[in-house]
């Protein structure tokens, strides 16, 4: 447990070291899987609370069935969506790393990429505040904290990815930018393919 | 020192995940929304219109009246009904008139005269912006409680002195019971709602007309008519479906042979534009 605390602390404070340790210890991607599931579950429960329970509270209605179904849908959607995002984005990062002569294996990249989700713990730390805030303020705070956590996670992944591949930070940055560029291109391209005018 | 810092960070992360899952999960399981408001006044107003809990709070006004006076109430009612409760010691008559019923397009207004000692009347209102005019006798205290509910409504009107009645049930479940009808024109209209209406006509002379209009949802109605009153019952289905019963037997049309020379004549028309109407008429 103490080692686990150290490891988690190192992900936030010293991603380069933890990447080196985890790769050397040949840790499996199960660690990454557990991280992504825990973070997305926590995010989805908060989303469900704000979007469903607060909304029903505002409307002054109690529809237990609708509430349960909506919350289950949000939780399942967020968790499954996060796992898919982790696998696809990790795969893309791996592809661009390889294109830039990276030496990390796919398993290592997936493990390192799961660090992206770790800083979402700050959403959990502020979650009791949502109880006291109105619905719109809760959504704004959740969005703000999530963006901060994702940016923090991005920096952690950038450093850890550089270490895993033996890259400089600049090369790791190029790989991650290419990865993000590809994602945004697909996001824009799919609606165009479907005939949506932008 | 570094080790302690790492451990603190590790504890923070695990605490964040545990708190972040446990707190909202507990609030969800106990259905506790916490601060269930919206920050903008207009939103609060808009949403509270639909909030039955809010409208159970009674707006109470006590008015001392020294003559026949008109009292105007500006009420905004969305999907609900207005109940006006008078104190028991009112003598004379109270006239309540819906001045305008907007949004749904109808500009019809009607007045209800209430005899002495009627404790309450309830008037169905349609959507938004209902002006109410109340005429009350002098020297009396009138306590007006206006209550708007969303959803289930229960209407009971003693309609002996109604000259005209039009009930429109837009949303929610409505149970309407109207006794002693002697009106020249009655319309019960529902849309997107489940409406149960029960009307009983007392003996009257002249012609009267009752229209059930089912615009959607389900309308279940029973009508009791005096033995001497002659009947003409017609249905008009356009998109909806009507089940019509006369004295328990299914019919599509009914006409008394001598209705055109009768002293008391009631024409009942069922119009089903959408949804399902089940109307039973008994004499």
mmCIF file of C-alpha atoms in Angstrom, chain A residues 6-191:
data_model
loop_
_atom_site.group_PDB
_atom_site.id
_atom_site.type_symbol
_atom_site.label_atom_id
_atom_site.label_comp_id
_atom_site.label_asym_id
_atom_site.label_seq_id
_atom_site.Cartn_x
_atom_site.Cartn_y
_atom_site.Cartn_z
ATOM 1 C CA UNK A 6 4.541 6.390 -3.645
ATOM 2 C CA UNK A 7 3.831 5.271 -7.182
ATOM 3 C CA UNK A 8 0.686 7.335 -7.439
ATOM 4 C CA UNK A 9 2.468 10.340 -5.940
ATOM 5 C CA UNK A 10 5.262 9.891 -8.439
ATOM 6 C CA UNK A 11 2.843 9.915 -11.367
ATOM 7 C CA UNK A 12 1.862 13.435 -10.346
ATOM 8 C CA UNK A 13 5.245 14.721 -9.151
ATOM 9 C CA UNK A 14 7.747 12.778 -11.190
ATOM 10 C CA UNK A 15 6.216 11.124 -14.261
ATOM 11 C CA UNK A 16 9.600 10.493 -15.842
ATOM 12 C CA UNK A 17 10.759 8.365 -12.890
ATOM 13 C CA UNK A 18 7.530 6.397 -12.564
ATOM 14 C CA UNK A 19 7.476 5.655 -16.292
ATOM 15 C CA UNK A 20 11.004 4.280 -15.985
ATOM 16 C CA UNK A 21 10.078 2.183 -12.904
ATOM 17 C CA UNK A 22 6.853 0.750 -14.281
ATOM 18 C CA UNK A 23 8.450 -0.188 -17.596
ATOM 19 C CA UNK A 24 11.418 -1.765 -15.801
ATOM 20 C CA UNK A 25 9.082 -3.694 -13.505
ATOM 21 C CA UNK A 26 7.102 -4.823 -16.566
ATOM 22 C CA UNK A 27 3.800 -3.762 -15.054
ATOM 23 C CA UNK A 28 0.832 -4.928 -17.082
ATOM 24 C CA UNK A 29 -1.775 -2.621 -18.618
ATOM 25 C CA UNK A 30 -4.183 -3.875 -15.947
ATOM 26 C CA UNK A 31 -2.905 -0.919 -13.899
ATOM 27 C CA UNK A 32 -3.916 1.423 -16.670
ATOM 28 C CA UNK A 33 -7.249 -0.320 -17.050
ATOM 29 C CA UNK A 34 -8.020 0.067 -13.322
ATOM 30 C CA UNK A 35 -6.950 3.726 -13.407
ATOM 31 C CA UNK A 36 -9.200 4.555 -16.363
ATOM 32 C CA UNK A 37 -12.181 2.688 -14.910
ATOM 33 C CA UNK A 38 -11.791 4.318 -11.463
ATOM 34 C CA UNK A 39 -11.448 7.831 -12.849
ATOM 35 C CA UNK A 40 -14.265 7.548 -15.366
ATOM 36 C CA UNK A 41 -16.554 5.919 -12.789
ATOM 37 C CA UNK A 42 -15.911 8.795 -10.406
ATOM 38 C CA UNK A 43 -16.505 11.369 -13.142
ATOM 39 C CA UNK A 44 -19.701 9.665 -14.310
ATOM 40 C CA UNK A 45 -21.234 9.408 -10.820
ATOM 41 C CA UNK A 46 -20.695 13.139 -10.360
ATOM 42 C CA UNK A 47 -22.169 13.829 -13.799
ATOM 43 C CA UNK A 48 -25.181 11.660 -12.986
ATOM 44 C CA UNK A 49 -25.714 13.474 -9.712
ATOM 45 C CA UNK A 50 -25.530 16.938 -11.252
ATOM 46 C CA UNK A 51 -27.419 16.257 -14.470
ATOM 47 C CA UNK A 52 -30.114 13.908 -13.224
ATOM 48 C CA UNK A 53 -30.664 14.212 -9.467
ATOM 49 C CA UNK A 54 -30.308 18.001 -9.423
ATOM 50 C CA UNK A 55 -32.530 18.389 -12.494
ATOM 51 C CA UNK A 56 -35.253 16.225 -10.991
ATOM 52 C CA UNK A 57 -34.844 18.171 -7.751
ATOM 53 C CA UNK A 58 -35.327 21.472 -9.591
ATOM 54 C CA UNK A 59 -38.394 20.161 -11.359
ATOM 55 C CA UNK A 60 -39.714 18.834 -8.053
ATOM 56 C CA UNK A 61 -40.525 15.462 -9.499
ATOM 57 C CA UNK A 62 -39.510 11.968 -8.527
ATOM 58 C CA UNK A 63 -39.350 9.407 -11.300
ATOM 59 C CA UNK A 64 -37.273 6.586 -9.771
ATOM 60 C CA UNK A 65 -37.230 4.483 -12.941
ATOM 61 C CA UNK A 66 -36.151 7.368 -15.162
ATOM 62 C CA UNK A 67 -33.568 8.430 -12.600
ATOM 63 C CA UNK A 68 -32.042 4.945 -12.380
ATOM 64 C CA UNK A 69 -32.014 4.392 -16.140
ATOM 65 C CA UNK A 70 -30.492 7.815 -16.850
ATOM 66 C CA UNK A 71 -27.765 7.435 -14.235
ATOM 67 C CA UNK A 72 -26.915 3.897 -15.393
ATOM 68 C CA UNK A 73 -26.732 5.220 -18.975
ATOM 69 C CA UNK A 74 -24.423 8.070 -17.959
ATOM 70 C CA UNK A 75 -22.165 5.774 -15.899
ATOM 71 C CA UNK A 76 -21.981 3.084 -18.581
ATOM 72 C CA UNK A 77 -21.512 5.651 -21.352
ATOM 73 C CA UNK A 78 -18.718 7.474 -19.557
ATOM 74 C CA UNK A 79 -16.870 4.327 -18.420
ATOM 75 C CA UNK A 80 -17.117 2.505 -21.753
ATOM 76 C CA UNK A 81 -16.362 5.741 -23.637
ATOM 77 C CA UNK A 82 -13.272 6.350 -21.505
ATOM 78 C CA UNK A 83 -11.967 2.808 -22.062
ATOM 79 C CA UNK A 84 -12.477 3.128 -25.811
ATOM 80 C CA UNK A 85 -10.832 6.575 -25.785
ATOM 81 C CA UNK A 86 -7.906 5.210 -23.780
ATOM 82 C CA UNK A 87 -7.356 2.293 -26.185
ATOM 83 C CA UNK A 88 -7.806 4.299 -29.400
ATOM 84 C CA UNK A 89 -5.817 7.337 -28.319
ATOM 85 C CA UNK A 90 -3.120 5.105 -26.837
ATOM 86 C CA UNK A 91 -2.931 3.215 -30.136
ATOM 87 C CA UNK A 92 -2.655 6.480 -32.079
ATOM 88 C CA UNK A 93 0.074 7.770 -29.785
ATOM 89 C CA UNK A 94 1.895 4.478 -30.179
ATOM 90 C CA UNK A 95 1.649 4.762 -33.987
ATOM 91 C CA UNK A 96 3.080 8.296 -34.021
ATOM 92 C CA UNK A 97 5.754 7.329 -31.485
ATOM 93 C CA UNK A 98 6.819 4.516 -33.804
ATOM 94 C CA UNK A 99 6.810 6.897 -36.750
ATOM 95 C CA UNK A 100 9.218 9.080 -34.783
ATOM 96 C CA UNK A 101 11.478 6.097 -33.951
ATOM 97 C CA UNK A 102 10.110 5.479 -30.483
ATOM 98 C CA UNK A 103 11.183 2.329 -28.707
ATOM 99 C CA UNK A 104 8.247 1.757 -26.328
ATOM 100 C CA UNK A 105 5.900 -1.195 -26.762
ATOM 101 C CA UNK A 106 2.137 -0.715 -27.169
ATOM 102 C CA UNK A 107 1.598 -2.084 -23.653
ATOM 103 C CA UNK A 108 3.998 0.498 -22.228
ATOM 104 C CA UNK A 109 2.293 3.325 -24.101
ATOM 105 C CA UNK A 110 -1.159 2.241 -22.902
ATOM 106 C CA UNK A 111 0.147 2.067 -19.349
ATOM 107 C CA UNK A 112 1.718 5.518 -19.657
ATOM 108 C CA UNK A 113 -1.324 6.973 -21.411
ATOM 109 C CA UNK A 114 -3.588 5.916 -18.517
ATOM 110 C CA UNK A 115 -1.766 8.588 -16.439
ATOM 111 C CA UNK A 116 -3.948 11.061 -18.313
ATOM 112 C CA UNK A 117 -6.853 10.069 -16.044
ATOM 113 C CA UNK A 118 -4.993 10.244 -12.704
ATOM 114 C CA UNK A 119 -5.352 14.033 -12.059
ATOM 115 C CA UNK A 120 -9.154 13.684 -12.242
ATOM 116 C CA UNK A 121 -8.863 12.982 -8.508
ATOM 117 C CA UNK A 122 -9.357 16.755 -8.045
ATOM 118 C CA UNK A 123 -12.912 16.323 -9.363
ATOM 119 C CA UNK A 124 -13.441 13.883 -6.491
ATOM 120 C CA UNK A 125 -11.978 16.303 -3.972
ATOM 121 C CA UNK A 126 -14.409 19.057 -5.005
ATOM 122 C CA UNK A 127 -17.415 16.746 -5.446
ATOM 123 C CA UNK A 128 -18.934 17.497 -1.978
ATOM 124 C CA UNK A 129 -19.135 21.150 -3.105
ATOM 125 C CA UNK A 130 -21.639 20.188 -5.825
ATOM 126 C CA UNK A 131 -24.179 19.492 -3.087
ATOM 127 C CA UNK A 132 -24.129 23.162 -2.065
ATOM 128 C CA UNK A 133 -23.921 24.689 -5.521
ATOM 129 C CA UNK A 134 -26.844 25.238 -7.858
ATOM 130 C CA UNK A 135 -27.021 23.185 -11.012
ATOM 131 C CA UNK A 136 -25.418 25.617 -13.464
ATOM 132 C CA UNK A 137 -22.588 26.483 -11.057
ATOM 133 C CA UNK A 138 -22.002 22.763 -10.465
ATOM 134 C CA UNK A 139 -21.722 22.133 -14.213
ATOM 135 C CA UNK A 140 -19.332 25.070 -14.628
ATOM 136 C CA UNK A 141 -17.153 23.946 -11.710
ATOM 137 C CA UNK A 142 -17.119 20.335 -12.926
ATOM 138 C CA UNK A 143 -16.139 21.490 -16.422
ATOM 139 C CA UNK A 144 -13.409 23.789 -15.121
ATOM 140 C CA UNK A 145 -11.913 21.195 -12.769
ATOM 141 C CA UNK A 146 -12.077 18.499 -15.464
ATOM 142 C CA UNK A 147 -10.276 20.751 -17.978
ATOM 143 C CA UNK A 148 -7.563 21.548 -15.425
ATOM 144 C CA UNK A 149 -7.194 17.832 -14.616
ATOM 145 C CA UNK A 150 -7.008 16.883 -18.296
ATOM 146 C CA UNK A 151 -4.361 19.543 -19.010
ATOM 147 C CA UNK A 152 -2.369 18.334 -16.026
ATOM 148 C CA UNK A 153 -2.761 14.769 -17.284
ATOM 149 C CA UNK A 154 -1.631 15.839 -20.745
ATOM 150 C CA UNK A 155 1.612 17.254 -19.341
ATOM 151 C CA UNK A 156 2.190 14.083 -17.287
ATOM 152 C CA UNK A 157 1.649 11.886 -20.353
ATOM 153 C CA UNK A 158 3.953 14.114 -22.411
ATOM 154 C CA UNK A 159 6.817 13.624 -19.952
ATOM 155 C CA UNK A 160 6.149 9.918 -19.342
ATOM 156 C CA UNK A 161 5.860 9.252 -23.078
ATOM 157 C CA UNK A 162 9.216 10.934 -23.676
ATOM 158 C CA UNK A 163 10.821 8.700 -21.056
ATOM 159 C CA UNK A 164 9.129 5.525 -22.319
ATOM 160 C CA UNK A 165 10.361 6.128 -25.891
ATOM 161 C CA UNK A 166 13.720 7.673 -25.103
ATOM 162 C CA UNK A 167 12.489 10.880 -26.707
ATOM 163 C CA UNK A 168 13.234 14.474 -26.009
ATOM 164 C CA UNK A 169 10.207 16.399 -24.723
ATOM 165 C CA UNK A 170 9.962 18.145 -28.093
ATOM 166 C CA UNK A 171 9.610 14.855 -29.949
ATOM 167 C CA UNK A 172 7.082 13.583 -27.462
ATOM 168 C CA UNK A 173 5.171 16.822 -27.954
ATOM 169 C CA UNK A 174 5.170 16.338 -31.727
ATOM 170 C CA UNK A 175 3.828 12.789 -31.314
ATOM 171 C CA UNK A 176 1.048 13.962 -29.010
ATOM 172 C CA UNK A 177 0.188 16.910 -31.254
ATOM 173 C CA UNK A 178 -0.051 14.568 -34.257
ATOM 174 C CA UNK A 179 -2.236 12.263 -32.185
ATOM 175 C CA UNK A 180 -4.567 15.130 -31.189
ATOM 176 C CA UNK A 181 -4.560 16.513 -34.734
ATOM 177 C CA UNK A 182 -5.664 13.108 -36.021
ATOM 178 C CA UNK A 183 -8.449 12.908 -33.419
ATOM 179 C CA UNK A 184 -9.773 16.377 -34.221
ATOM 180 C CA UNK A 185 -9.549 15.681 -37.956
ATOM 181 C CA UNK A 186 -11.659 12.552 -37.535
ATOM 182 C CA UNK A 187 -14.123 14.417 -35.299
ATOM 183 C CA UNK A 188 -14.523 17.071 -37.997
ATOM 184 C CA UNK A 189 -14.338 14.628 -40.913
ATOM 185 C CA UNK A 190 -17.043 12.248 -39.714
ATOM 186 C CA UNK A 191 -19.811 14.906 -39.665
#
